[in-house]
N, CA, C and O of each residue as an XYZ file, in Angstrom:
680
protein
N     -20.678     19.904    -51.647
C     -20.001     19.241    -50.409
C     -19.941     17.707    -50.610
O     -20.908     17.134    -51.111
N     -18.843     17.030    -50.237
C     -18.774     15.721    -50.219
C     -19.660     14.868    -49.305
O     -20.147     15.428    -48.323
N     -19.879     13.780    -49.487
C     -20.759     12.952    -48.712
C     -20.136     12.372    -47.401
O     -20.386     11.222    -47.041
N     -19.314     13.209    -46.700
C     -18.615     12.606    -45.495
C     -19.618     12.521    -44.370
O     -20.487     13.364    -44.146
N     -19.398     11.390    -43.670
C     -20.262     11.178    -42.475
C     -19.427     11.454    -41.278
O     -18.283     11.038    -41.094
N     -20.209     12.286    -40.397
C     -19.492     12.510    -39.156
C     -20.086     11.517    -38.080
O     -21.287     11.407    -37.831
N     -19.127     10.856    -37.520
C     -19.456      9.888    -36.564
C     -19.940     10.516    -35.275
O     -19.252     11.391    -34.748
N     -21.037     10.140    -34.755
C     -21.609     10.817    -33.470
C     -20.738     10.340    -32.470
O     -20.526      9.136    -32.333
N     -20.141     11.338    -31.656
C     -19.396     10.931    -30.514
C     -20.211     10.798    -29.332
O     -21.029     11.648    -28.982
N     -19.965      9.657    -28.686
C     -20.784      9.445    -27.470
C     -20.191     10.266    -26.314
O     -18.973     10.357    -26.155
N     -21.115     10.876    -25.491
C     -20.841     11.645    -24.516
C     -19.931     10.932    -23.444
O     -20.209      9.764    -23.169
N     -18.825     11.566    -22.793
C     -18.036     10.970    -21.920
C     -18.601     11.165    -20.447
O     -19.220     12.180    -20.126
N     -18.348     10.147    -19.603
C     -18.918     10.357    -18.182
C     -17.764     11.097    -17.418
O     -16.648     11.265    -17.909
N     -18.100     11.478    -16.300
C     -17.106     12.213    -15.368
C     -15.961     11.466    -15.124
O     -14.832     11.948    -15.029
N     -16.333      9.940    -14.990
C     -14.922      9.003    -14.800
C     -14.079      9.140    -15.881
O     -12.891      9.382    -15.666
N     -14.551      9.011    -17.168
C     -13.879      8.888    -18.259
C     -13.040     10.218    -18.406
O     -11.867     10.120    -18.765
N     -13.532     11.329    -18.171
C     -12.803     12.602    -18.203
C     -11.787     12.746    -17.341
O     -10.745     13.326    -17.648
N     -12.048     12.145    -16.008
C     -11.044     12.083    -14.992
C      -9.705     11.352    -15.338
O      -8.583     11.844    -15.221
N     -10.019     10.059    -15.795
C      -9.067      9.298    -16.363
C      -8.155      9.829    -17.533
O      -6.943      9.624    -17.598
N      -8.851     10.494    -18.388
C      -8.111     11.084    -19.519
C      -7.175     12.305    -19.001
O      -6.022     12.499    -19.386
N      -7.863     13.069    -18.083
C      -7.093     14.124    -17.502
C      -5.701     13.714    -16.811
O      -4.678     14.399    -16.832
N      -5.858     12.490    -16.207
C      -4.716     11.877    -15.552
C      -3.765     10.975    -16.443
O      -2.798     10.375    -15.972
N      -4.118     10.940    -17.714
C      -3.477     10.139    -18.731
C      -3.495      8.718    -18.236
O      -2.432      8.100    -18.280
N      -4.525      8.149    -17.790
C      -4.587      6.915    -17.367
C      -5.487      6.060    -18.458
O      -6.634      6.367    -18.786
N      -4.689      4.848    -18.991
C      -5.482      4.160    -20.028
C      -6.598      3.400    -19.506
O      -6.524      2.894    -18.386
N      -7.653      3.279    -20.252
C      -8.879      2.276    -19.868
C      -9.551      1.884    -21.091
O      -9.421      2.499    -22.149
N     -10.285      0.833    -20.932
C     -11.131      0.293    -21.828
C     -12.638      0.405    -21.450
O     -13.031      0.264    -20.291
N     -13.490      0.679    -22.551
C     -14.885      0.803    -22.220
C     -15.627     -0.448    -22.568
O     -15.387     -0.963    -23.660
N     -16.506     -0.998    -21.761
C     -17.208     -2.149    -22.115
C     -18.724     -1.688    -21.909
O     -19.134     -1.247    -20.836
N     -19.451     -1.826    -22.968
C     -20.878     -1.426    -22.894
C     -21.915     -2.689    -22.735
O     -21.608     -3.778    -23.220
N     -22.918     -2.540    -22.171
C     -23.802     -3.453    -22.157
C     -25.328     -2.864    -22.036
O     -25.599     -1.783    -21.513
N     -26.292     -3.789    -22.628
C     -27.678     -3.164    -22.653
C     -28.305     -2.994    -21.405
O     -28.416     -3.985    -20.683
N     -28.785     -1.775    -20.986
C     -29.270     -1.320    -19.724
C     -30.275     -0.409    -19.683
O     -29.955      0.765    -19.866
N     -31.598     -0.714    -19.454
C     -32.690      0.348    -19.298
C     -32.844      0.808    -17.803
O     -33.270      1.931    -17.532
N     -32.522      0.000    -16.957
C     -32.565      0.380    -15.442
C     -31.641     -0.346    -14.733
O     -30.915     -1.126    -15.350
N     -31.531     -0.213    -13.415
C     -30.527     -0.696    -12.378
C     -30.564     -2.283    -12.700
O     -31.643     -2.875    -12.747
N     -29.328     -2.943    -12.919
C     -29.163     -4.378    -12.741
C     -27.778     -4.532    -11.930
O     -26.853     -3.720    -11.948
N     -27.827     -5.704    -11.241
C     -26.716     -5.879    -10.299
C     -25.486     -6.307    -11.029
O     -25.522     -6.578    -12.229
N     -24.349     -6.371    -10.279
C     -22.999     -6.563    -10.838
C     -22.848     -7.886    -11.350
O     -21.993     -8.124    -12.203
N     -23.724     -8.901    -10.833
C     -23.477    -10.288    -11.243
C     -24.043    -10.523    -12.663
O     -23.515    -11.311    -13.447
N     -25.194     -9.766    -12.965
C     -25.899     -9.878    -14.233
C     -24.957     -9.173    -15.100
O     -24.715     -9.678    -16.196
N     -24.377     -8.054    -14.758
C     -23.385     -7.322    -15.762
C     -22.320     -8.215    -16.149
O     -22.084     -8.435    -17.337
N     -21.564     -8.822    -15.067
C     -20.458     -9.763    -15.418
C     -20.921    -10.859    -16.295
O     -20.184    -11.210    -17.216
N     -22.095    -11.455    -16.104
C     -22.554    -12.629    -16.925
C     -22.756    -11.870    -18.401
O     -22.335    -12.481    -19.384
N     -23.261    -10.814    -18.561
C     -23.519    -10.229    -20.000
C     -22.240    -10.056    -20.661
O     -22.095    -10.369    -21.842
N     -21.240     -9.538    -19.902
C     -19.876     -9.153    -20.515
C     -19.079    -10.317    -20.538
O     -17.969    -10.194    -21.056
N     -19.473    -11.664    -19.991
C     -18.658    -12.878    -19.927
C     -17.340    -12.601    -19.158
O     -16.274    -12.989    -19.636
N     -17.392    -11.895    -17.901
C     -16.248    -11.686    -17.118
C     -16.512    -12.564    -15.923
O     -17.642    -12.872    -15.545
N     -15.259    -12.988    -15.292
C     -15.179    -13.611    -14.123
C     -15.604    -12.655    -12.874
O     -15.132    -11.519    -12.827
N     -16.349    -13.038    -12.027
C     -16.895    -12.323    -10.799
C     -15.658    -11.490    -10.097
O     -15.757    -10.309     -9.762
N     -14.575    -12.232     -9.942
C     -13.494    -11.788     -9.250
C     -12.846    -10.569     -9.879
O     -12.083     -9.858     -9.226
N     -13.131    -10.341    -11.074
C     -12.445     -9.245    -11.764
C     -13.450     -7.903    -11.846
O     -12.994     -6.812    -12.191
N     -14.763     -8.076    -11.518
C     -15.701     -7.171    -11.668
C     -16.050     -6.617    -10.139
O     -16.306     -7.378     -9.206
N     -16.022     -5.299    -10.045
C     -16.119     -4.766     -8.553
C     -17.123     -3.683     -8.507
O     -17.259     -2.841     -9.395
N     -17.871     -3.759     -7.339
C     -19.010     -2.765     -7.183
C     -18.560     -1.715     -6.099
O     -17.750     -1.982     -5.211
N     -19.130     -0.570     -6.255
C     -18.872      0.685     -5.359
C     -19.822      0.882     -4.489
O     -20.956      1.183     -4.862
N     -19.497      0.740     -3.195
C     -20.357      1.023     -2.063
C     -20.063      2.273     -1.356
O     -18.894      2.565     -1.106
N     -21.026      3.025     -1.020
C     -20.787      4.286     -0.221
C     -21.377      4.104      1.052
O     -22.464      3.549      1.210
N     -20.575      4.629      2.092
C     -20.921      4.473      3.379
C     -20.945      5.855      4.231
O     -20.430      6.852      3.725
N     -21.462      5.917      5.358
C     -21.209      7.075      6.171
C     -20.700      6.574      7.624
O     -21.252      5.650      8.221
N     -19.757      7.178      8.048
C     -19.113      6.893      9.315
C     -19.682      7.340     10.437
O     -20.482      8.260     10.264
N     -19.508      6.952     11.604
C     -19.916      7.488     12.956
C     -19.680      8.957     13.050
O     -20.449      9.703     13.656
N     -18.509      9.391     12.387
C     -18.159     10.770     12.387
C     -18.880     11.756     11.550
O     -18.824     12.983     11.637
N     -19.593     11.000     10.692
C     -20.507     11.811      9.606
C     -19.840     11.882      8.236
O     -20.431     12.292      7.237
N     -18.713     11.508      8.244
C     -17.892     11.436      7.036
C     -18.323     10.251      6.080
O     -18.772      9.194      6.525
N     -18.150     10.514      4.705
C     -18.469      9.476      3.686
C     -17.099      8.721      3.274
O     -15.992      9.238      3.126
N     -17.465      7.356      3.128
C     -16.263      6.519      2.637
C     -16.772      5.564      1.555
O     -17.908      5.093      1.586
N     -15.957      5.324      0.682
C     -16.188      4.432     -0.391
C     -15.414      3.125     -0.326
O     -14.217      3.118     -0.037
N     -16.075      2.059     -0.587
C     -15.535      0.763     -0.593
C     -15.771     -0.019     -1.894
O     -16.900     -0.129     -2.371
N     -14.679     -0.557     -2.458
C     -14.822     -1.271     -3.802
C     -14.569     -2.757     -3.642
O     -13.436     -3.141     -3.352
N     -15.501     -3.557     -3.804
C     -15.343     -4.921     -3.607
C     -15.845     -5.731     -4.714
O     -16.573     -5.236     -5.574
N     -15.444     -7.104     -4.730
C     -15.922     -7.905     -5.913
C     -17.386     -7.983     -5.788
O     -17.958     -7.847     -4.706
N     -18.046     -8.225     -7.013
C     -19.532     -8.263     -7.044
C     -20.255     -9.321     -6.335
O     -21.422     -9.218     -5.959
N     -19.479    -10.377     -6.167
C     -20.028    -11.516     -5.477
C     -19.635    -11.732     -3.891
O     -19.912    -12.732     -3.229
N     -18.995    -10.679     -3.478
C     -18.673    -10.544     -1.942
C     -19.479     -9.627     -1.218
O     -20.180     -8.804     -1.807
N     -19.427     -9.715      0.068
C     -20.178     -8.802      0.966
C     -19.215     -7.879      1.769
O     -18.193     -8.354      2.265
N     -19.527     -6.591      1.898
C     -18.628     -5.767      2.634
C     -18.707     -6.118      4.162
O     -19.806     -6.195      4.710
N     -17.639     -6.312      4.790
C     -17.488     -6.431      6.201
C     -17.447     -5.077      6.822
O     -16.437     -4.373      6.804
N     -18.549     -4.742      7.358
C     -18.610     -3.408      8.043
C     -17.546     -2.987      9.015
O     -16.999     -1.885      9.064
N     -17.308     -4.164      9.877
C     -16.222     -3.928     11.010
C     -14.896     -3.658     10.337
O     -14.227     -2.670     10.644
N     -14.529     -4.490      9.465
C     -13.211     -4.324      8.794
C     -13.200     -2.949      8.015
O     -12.202     -2.230      8.060
N     -14.239     -2.624      7.356
C     -14.387     -1.358      6.542
C     -14.096     -0.149      7.370
O     -13.318      0.761      7.083
N     -14.905     -0.283      8.544
C     -14.660      0.869      9.510
C     -13.339      0.971     10.068
O     -12.797      2.069     10.201
N     -12.758     -0.170     10.423
C     -11.298     -0.161     10.838
C     -10.346      0.412      9.771
O      -9.441      1.169     10.123
N     -10.531      0.056      8.398
C      -9.666      0.421      7.522
C      -9.655      1.993      7.098
O      -8.828      2.452      6.311
N     -10.572      2.679      7.655
C     -10.740      4.071      7.488
C     -10.688      5.004      8.825
O     -10.943      6.208      8.824
N     -10.302      4.215      9.997
C     -10.213      4.792     11.252
C     -11.415      5.189     11.835
O     -11.404      6.133     12.626
N     -12.543      4.557     11.538
C     -13.907      4.915     12.059
C     -14.296      3.873     13.139
O     -13.868      2.720     13.074
N     -15.099      4.287     14.114
C     -15.791      3.194     15.035
C     -16.757      2.456     14.234
O     -16.789      1.233     14.365
N     -17.488      2.989     13.483
C     -18.417      2.122     12.482
C     -18.778      2.819     11.396
O     -18.717      4.049     11.388
N     -19.186      2.123     10.376
C     -19.785      2.677      9.113
C     -21.016      1.889      8.672
O     -21.175      0.689      8.891
N     -21.839      2.657      8.052
C     -23.172      1.909      7.495
C     -23.392      2.472      6.225
O     -22.937      3.566      5.892
N     -24.213      1.609      5.374
C     -24.614      1.964      3.978
C     -25.360      3.206      3.920
O     -26.252      3.399      4.746
N     -25.083      4.099      3.000
C     -26.002      5.273      2.750
C     -27.345      4.849      2.128
O     -27.386      3.803      1.480
N     -28.429      5.595      2.287
C     -29.653      5.183      1.559
C     -29.507      5.348      0.195
O     -28.859      6.306     -0.227
N     -30.057      4.487     -0.615
C     -30.052      4.568     -2.070
C     -30.492      5.902     -2.582
O     -29.974      6.391     -3.586
N     -31.448      6.504     -1.902
C     -32.050      7.740     -2.553
C     -30.902      8.911     -2.351
O     -30.967      9.964     -2.986
N     -29.921      8.650     -1.475
C     -28.966      9.709     -1.252
C     -27.689      9.618     -2.162
O     -26.909     10.566     -2.256
N     -27.518      8.450     -2.814
C     -26.404      8.362     -3.763
C     -26.122      9.484     -4.691
O     -24.997      9.982     -4.694
N     -27.025      9.906     -5.455
C     -26.715     11.052     -6.494
C     -26.313     12.400     -5.717
O     -25.454     13.194     -6.101
N     -27.042     12.506     -4.629
C     -26.712     13.810     -3.853
C     -25.267     13.892     -3.324
O     -24.671     14.967     -3.254
N     -24.701     12.661     -2.937
C     -23.428     12.579     -2.221
C     -22.410     12.339     -3.232
O     -21.292     12.833     -3.087
N     -22.744     11.510     -4.407
C     -21.618     11.112     -5.308
C     -21.713     11.850     -6.492
O     -20.658     12.164     -7.044
N     -22.927     12.231     -7.050
C     -23.125     12.787     -8.363
C     -23.398     11.653     -9.322
O     -23.648     11.907    -10.500
N     -23.366     10.563     -8.924
C     -23.751      9.374     -9.696
C     -25.057      8.758     -9.396
O     -25.642      9.100     -8.368
N     -25.585      7.858    -10.215
C     -26.907      7.110     -9.902
C     -26.401      5.711     -9.547
O     -25.273      5.274     -9.770
N     -27.554      4.999     -8.880
C     -27.399      3.724     -8.580
C     -26.929      2.820     -9.756
O     -27.311      3.057    -10.902
N     -26.225      1.942     -9.512
C     -25.614      1.107    -10.775
C     -24.701      1.698    -11.644
O     -24.118      1.046    -12.511
N     -24.502      3.159    -11.428
C     -23.543      3.859    -12.312
C     -22.512      4.424    -11.521
O     -21.665      5.142    -12.052
N     -22.490      4.143    -10.136
C     -21.494      4.836     -9.166
C     -20.188      4.382     -9.217
O     -20.023      3.173     -9.055
N     -19.147      5.145     -9.421
C     -17.716      4.785     -9.391
C     -17.054      5.798     -8.571
O     -17.491      6.946     -8.484
N     -15.779      5.296     -7.840
C     -14.962      6.103     -7.094
C     -14.245      7.299     -7.779
O     -13.825      8.276     -7.159
N     -14.144      7.115     -9.162
C     -13.433      7.917    -10.001
C     -14.355      9.105    -10.408
O     -15.313      8.943    -11.163
N     -14.022     10.278     -9.881
C     -14.745     11.395    -10.381
C     -16.043     11.689     -9.655
O     -16.967     12.286    -10.207
N     -16.086     11.275     -8.460
C     -17.274     11.718     -7.467
C     -17.264     13.116     -7.262
O     -16.283     13.790     -7.572
N     -18.407     13.660     -6.702
C     -18.570     15.202     -6.433
C     -17.339     15.564     -5.475
O     -16.785     16.653     -5.627
N     -16.940     14.743     -4.571
C     -15.961     14.988     -3.796
C     -14.947     13.738     -3.630
O     -15.371     12.614     -3.898
N     -13.733     13.900     -3.231
C     -12.757     13.045     -2.974
C     -12.837     12.323     -1.744
O     -12.103     12.564     -0.786
N     -13.905     11.255     -1.762
C     -13.940     10.561     -0.440
C     -12.965      9.487     -0.189
O     -12.602      8.808     -1.150
N     -12.527      9.266      0.911
C     -11.503      8.175      1.143
C     -12.071      6.789      0.646
O     -13.199      6.418      0.969
N     -11.228      6.036     -0.162
C     -11.713      5.031     -0.870
C     -10.740      3.833     -0.583
O      -9.521      3.993     -0.654
N     -11.281      2.689     -0.272
C     -10.583      1.451     -0.060
C     -11.024      0.380     -1.011
O     -12.213      0.062     -1.035
N     -10.129     -0.214     -1.816
C     -10.340     -1.401     -2.710
C     -10.017     -2.516     -2.046
O      -8.954     -2.603     -1.431
N     -11.023     -3.623     -2.107
C     -10.696     -4.909     -1.545
C      -9.232     -5.542     -1.872
O      -8.814     -5.407     -3.022
N      -8.511     -6.159     -1.006
C      -7.275     -6.769     -1.136
C      -7.234     -7.837     -2.211
O      -6.187     -8.149     -2.780
N      -8.432     -8.395     -2.472
C      -8.542     -9.389     -3.435
C      -8.131     -8.918     -4.962
O      -7.738     -9.666     -5.857
N      -8.286     -7.745     -5.023
C      -7.946     -7.024     -6.365
C      -6.421     -7.185     -6.629
O      -6.068     -7.177     -7.808
N      -5.583     -7.314     -5.765
C      -4.083     -7.456     -5.819
C      -3.756     -8.633     -6.872
O      -2.785     -8.503     -7.618
N      -4.430     -9.586     -6.920
C      -4.118    -10.671     -7.828
C      -4.499    -10.573     -9.300
O      -4.131    -11.405    -10.130
N      -5.317     -9.426     -9.603
C      -5.918     -9.048    -10.929
C      -4.985     -8.189    -11.490
O      -4.416     -7.367    -10.772
N      -4.719     -8.278    -12.842
C      -3.934     -7.404    -13.592
C      -4.899     -6.110    -13.835
O      -4.495     -4.953    -13.711
N      -6.081     -6.429    -14.159
C      -7.070     -5.293    -14.495
C      -8.427     -5.706    -13.689
O      -8.775     -6.852    -13.405
N      -9.016     -4.650    -13.431
C     -10.438     -4.829    -12.781
C     -11.322     -3.979    -13.668
O     -10.889     -3.113    -14.429
N     -12.602     -4.299    -13.506
C     -13.681     -3.578    -14.097
C     -14.627     -2.943    -13.070
O     -15.070     -3.605    -12.131
N     -14.936     -1.635    -13.263
C     -15.653     -0.904    -12.371
C     -16.758     -0.168    -13.198
O     -16.604     -0.015    -14.409
N     -17.817      0.266    -12.579
C     -18.794      1.088    -13.248
C     -18.077      2.362    -13.983
O     -17.153      3.017    -13.501
N     -18.650      2.556    -15.147
C     -17.974      3.833    -15.950
C     -18.654      5.161    -15.626
O     -18.455      6.167    -16.307
N     -19.503      5.132    -14.512
C     -20.036      6.397    -14.185
C     -21.548      6.580    -14.831
O     -22.110      7.675    -14.834
N     -22.082      5.499    -15.323
C     -23.403      5.504    -16.094
C     -23.821      4.063    -16.152
O     -22.982      3.177    -16.312
N     -25.080      3.819    -16.027
C     -25.569      2.461    -16.333
C     -25.414      2.264    -17.767
O     -25.692      3.117    -18.609
N     -24.868      0.873    -18.055
C     -24.585      0.620    -19.329
C     -23.095      0.621    -19.896
O     -22.746      0.183    -20.992
N     -22.360      1.155    -19.002
C     -20.952      1.297    -19.234
C     -20.027      0.773    -18.024
O     -20.244      1.180    -16.883
N     -18.968     -0.161    -18.303
C     -18.035     -0.628    -17.384
C     -16.693     -0.029    -17.758
O     -16.529      0.194    -18.957
N     -15.802      0.238    -17.004
C     -14.471      0.608    -17.393
C     -13.511     -0.448    -16.864
O     -13.637     -0.921    -15.734
N     -12.520     -0.816    -17.735
C     -11.527     -1.725    -17.353
C     -10.241     -1.037    -17.292
O      -9.882     -0.366    -18.260
N      -9.446     -1.146    -16.157
C      -8.155     -0.572    -16.067
C      -7.322     -1.405    -15.193
O      -7.792     -2.362    -14.578
N      -6.025     -1.033    -15.128
C      -5.060     -1.721    -14.290
C      -5.375     -1.267    -12.756
O      -5.755     -0.123    -12.506
N      -5.189     -2.237    -11.770
C      -5.507     -2.017    -10.475
C      -4.678     -0.727     -9.894
O      -5.200      0.146     -9.201
N      -3.326     -0.748    -10.281
C      -2.589      0.516     -9.798
C      -3.185      1.808    -10.322
O      -3.238      2.832     -9.641
N      -3.660      1.702    -11.648
C      -4.190      2.943    -12.173
C      -5.442      3.278    -11.471
O      -5.675      4.455    -11.195
N      -6.315      2.281    -11.140
C      -7.603      2.553    -10.525
C      -7.187      3.293     -9.130
O      -7.653      4.409     -8.904
N      -6.441      2.761     -8.336
C      -5.905      3.288     -6.990
C      -5.436      4.751     -7.224
O      -5.744      5.646     -6.437
N      -4.689      4.964     -8.322
C      -4.118      6.360     -8.514
C      -5.402      7.227     -8.833
O      -5.521      8.307     -8.254
N      -6.288      6.840     -9.652
C      -7.369      7.775    -10.135
C      -8.359      8.075     -9.073
O      -9.083      9.066     -9.167
N      -8.428      7.183     -7.971
C      -9.514      7.550     -6.960
C      -8.737      7.704     -5.754
O      -9.361      7.672     -4.694
N      -7.387      7.878     -5.722
C      -6.579      8.194     -4.524
C      -6.930      6.999     -3.459
O      -7.132      7.313     -2.286
N      -6.993      5.822     -3.811
C      -7.452      4.850     -2.884
C      -6.358      4.056     -2.289
O      -5.197      4.314     -2.611
N      -6.609      3.175     -1.504
C      -5.833      2.229     -0.803
C      -6.393      0.876     -0.917
O      -7.557      0.736     -1.294
N      -5.582     -0.228     -0.591
C      -6.112     -1.570     -0.641
C      -5.909     -2.156      0.796
O      -4.891     -2.008      1.473
N      -7.105     -2.887      1.179
C      -7.131     -3.553      2.498
C      -8.238     -4.630      2.299
O      -9.069     -4.569      1.394
N      -8.175     -5.591      3.199
C      -9.100     -6.709      3.214
C     -10.336     -6.149      3.899
O     -10.288     -5.892      5.102
N     -11.460     -5.945      3.179
C     -12.668     -5.388      3.696
C     -13.818     -6.300      3.465
O     -14.908     -5.914      3.887
N     -13.750     -7.441      2.865
C     -15.022     -8.325      2.681
C     -15.058     -9.451      3.754
O     -14.054     -9.732      4.408
N     -16.189    -10.052      3.902
C     -16.410    -11.202      4.642
C     -15.660    -12.420      4.109
O     -15.893    -12.727      2.940
N     -14.820    -13.132      4.783
C     -14.254    -14.329      4.326
C     -14.823    -15.599      4.804
O     -15.501    -15.552      5.831
N     -14.655    -16.678      4.238
C     -14.998    -17.847      4.740
C     -14.551    -17.980      6.216
O     -13.390    -17.708      6.520
N     -15.467    -18.402      7.154
C     -15.130    -18.608      8.415
C     -15.048    -17.422      9.366
O     -14.693    -17.559     10.537
N     -15.380    -16.270      8.834
C     -15.617    -15.078      9.560
C     -16.829    -15.147     10.402
O     -17.789    -15.718      9.886
N     -16.969    -14.698     11.546
C     -18.044    -14.628     12.286
C     -18.904    -13.513     11.938
O     -18.497    -12.355     12.023
N     -20.138    -13.826     11.527
C     -20.996    -12.621     11.036
C     -21.691    -11.783     12.154
O     -22.388    -10.813     11.856
């Protein structure tokens, strides 16, 4: 037998499989990560501007339904705007311990693409000025970069203003 070396294929996350199934192009960015680190630290490691890197937040509405909001890592979710964007009276963040049970992902590796269920997803309007955005790849240590329109297609999302803006009353 020849001395051919078989490259070990890295396992794909559910998000990657979903993107490939939909024939949506994406790039993978890896970073060193033993445990949860916040989005700002990840953007710094990858040398990416904060407005291009988005975090995925999961909420529960007054109706008991779950809703996903995707916002720039350096912004805060405006719960009133978020609730209005999905037709709820109010929404609140789910407890960290419930992330895996609800989404199938873990804290820091949560993405709207390929969750256990297709929850209504809203991407912050600030993404519209970006050609591409980066979101978690479905596992700590992996970010996925893709076009905004492709992201919305992949997660069946819509875009609205859902973050606190300068001058908003808190």
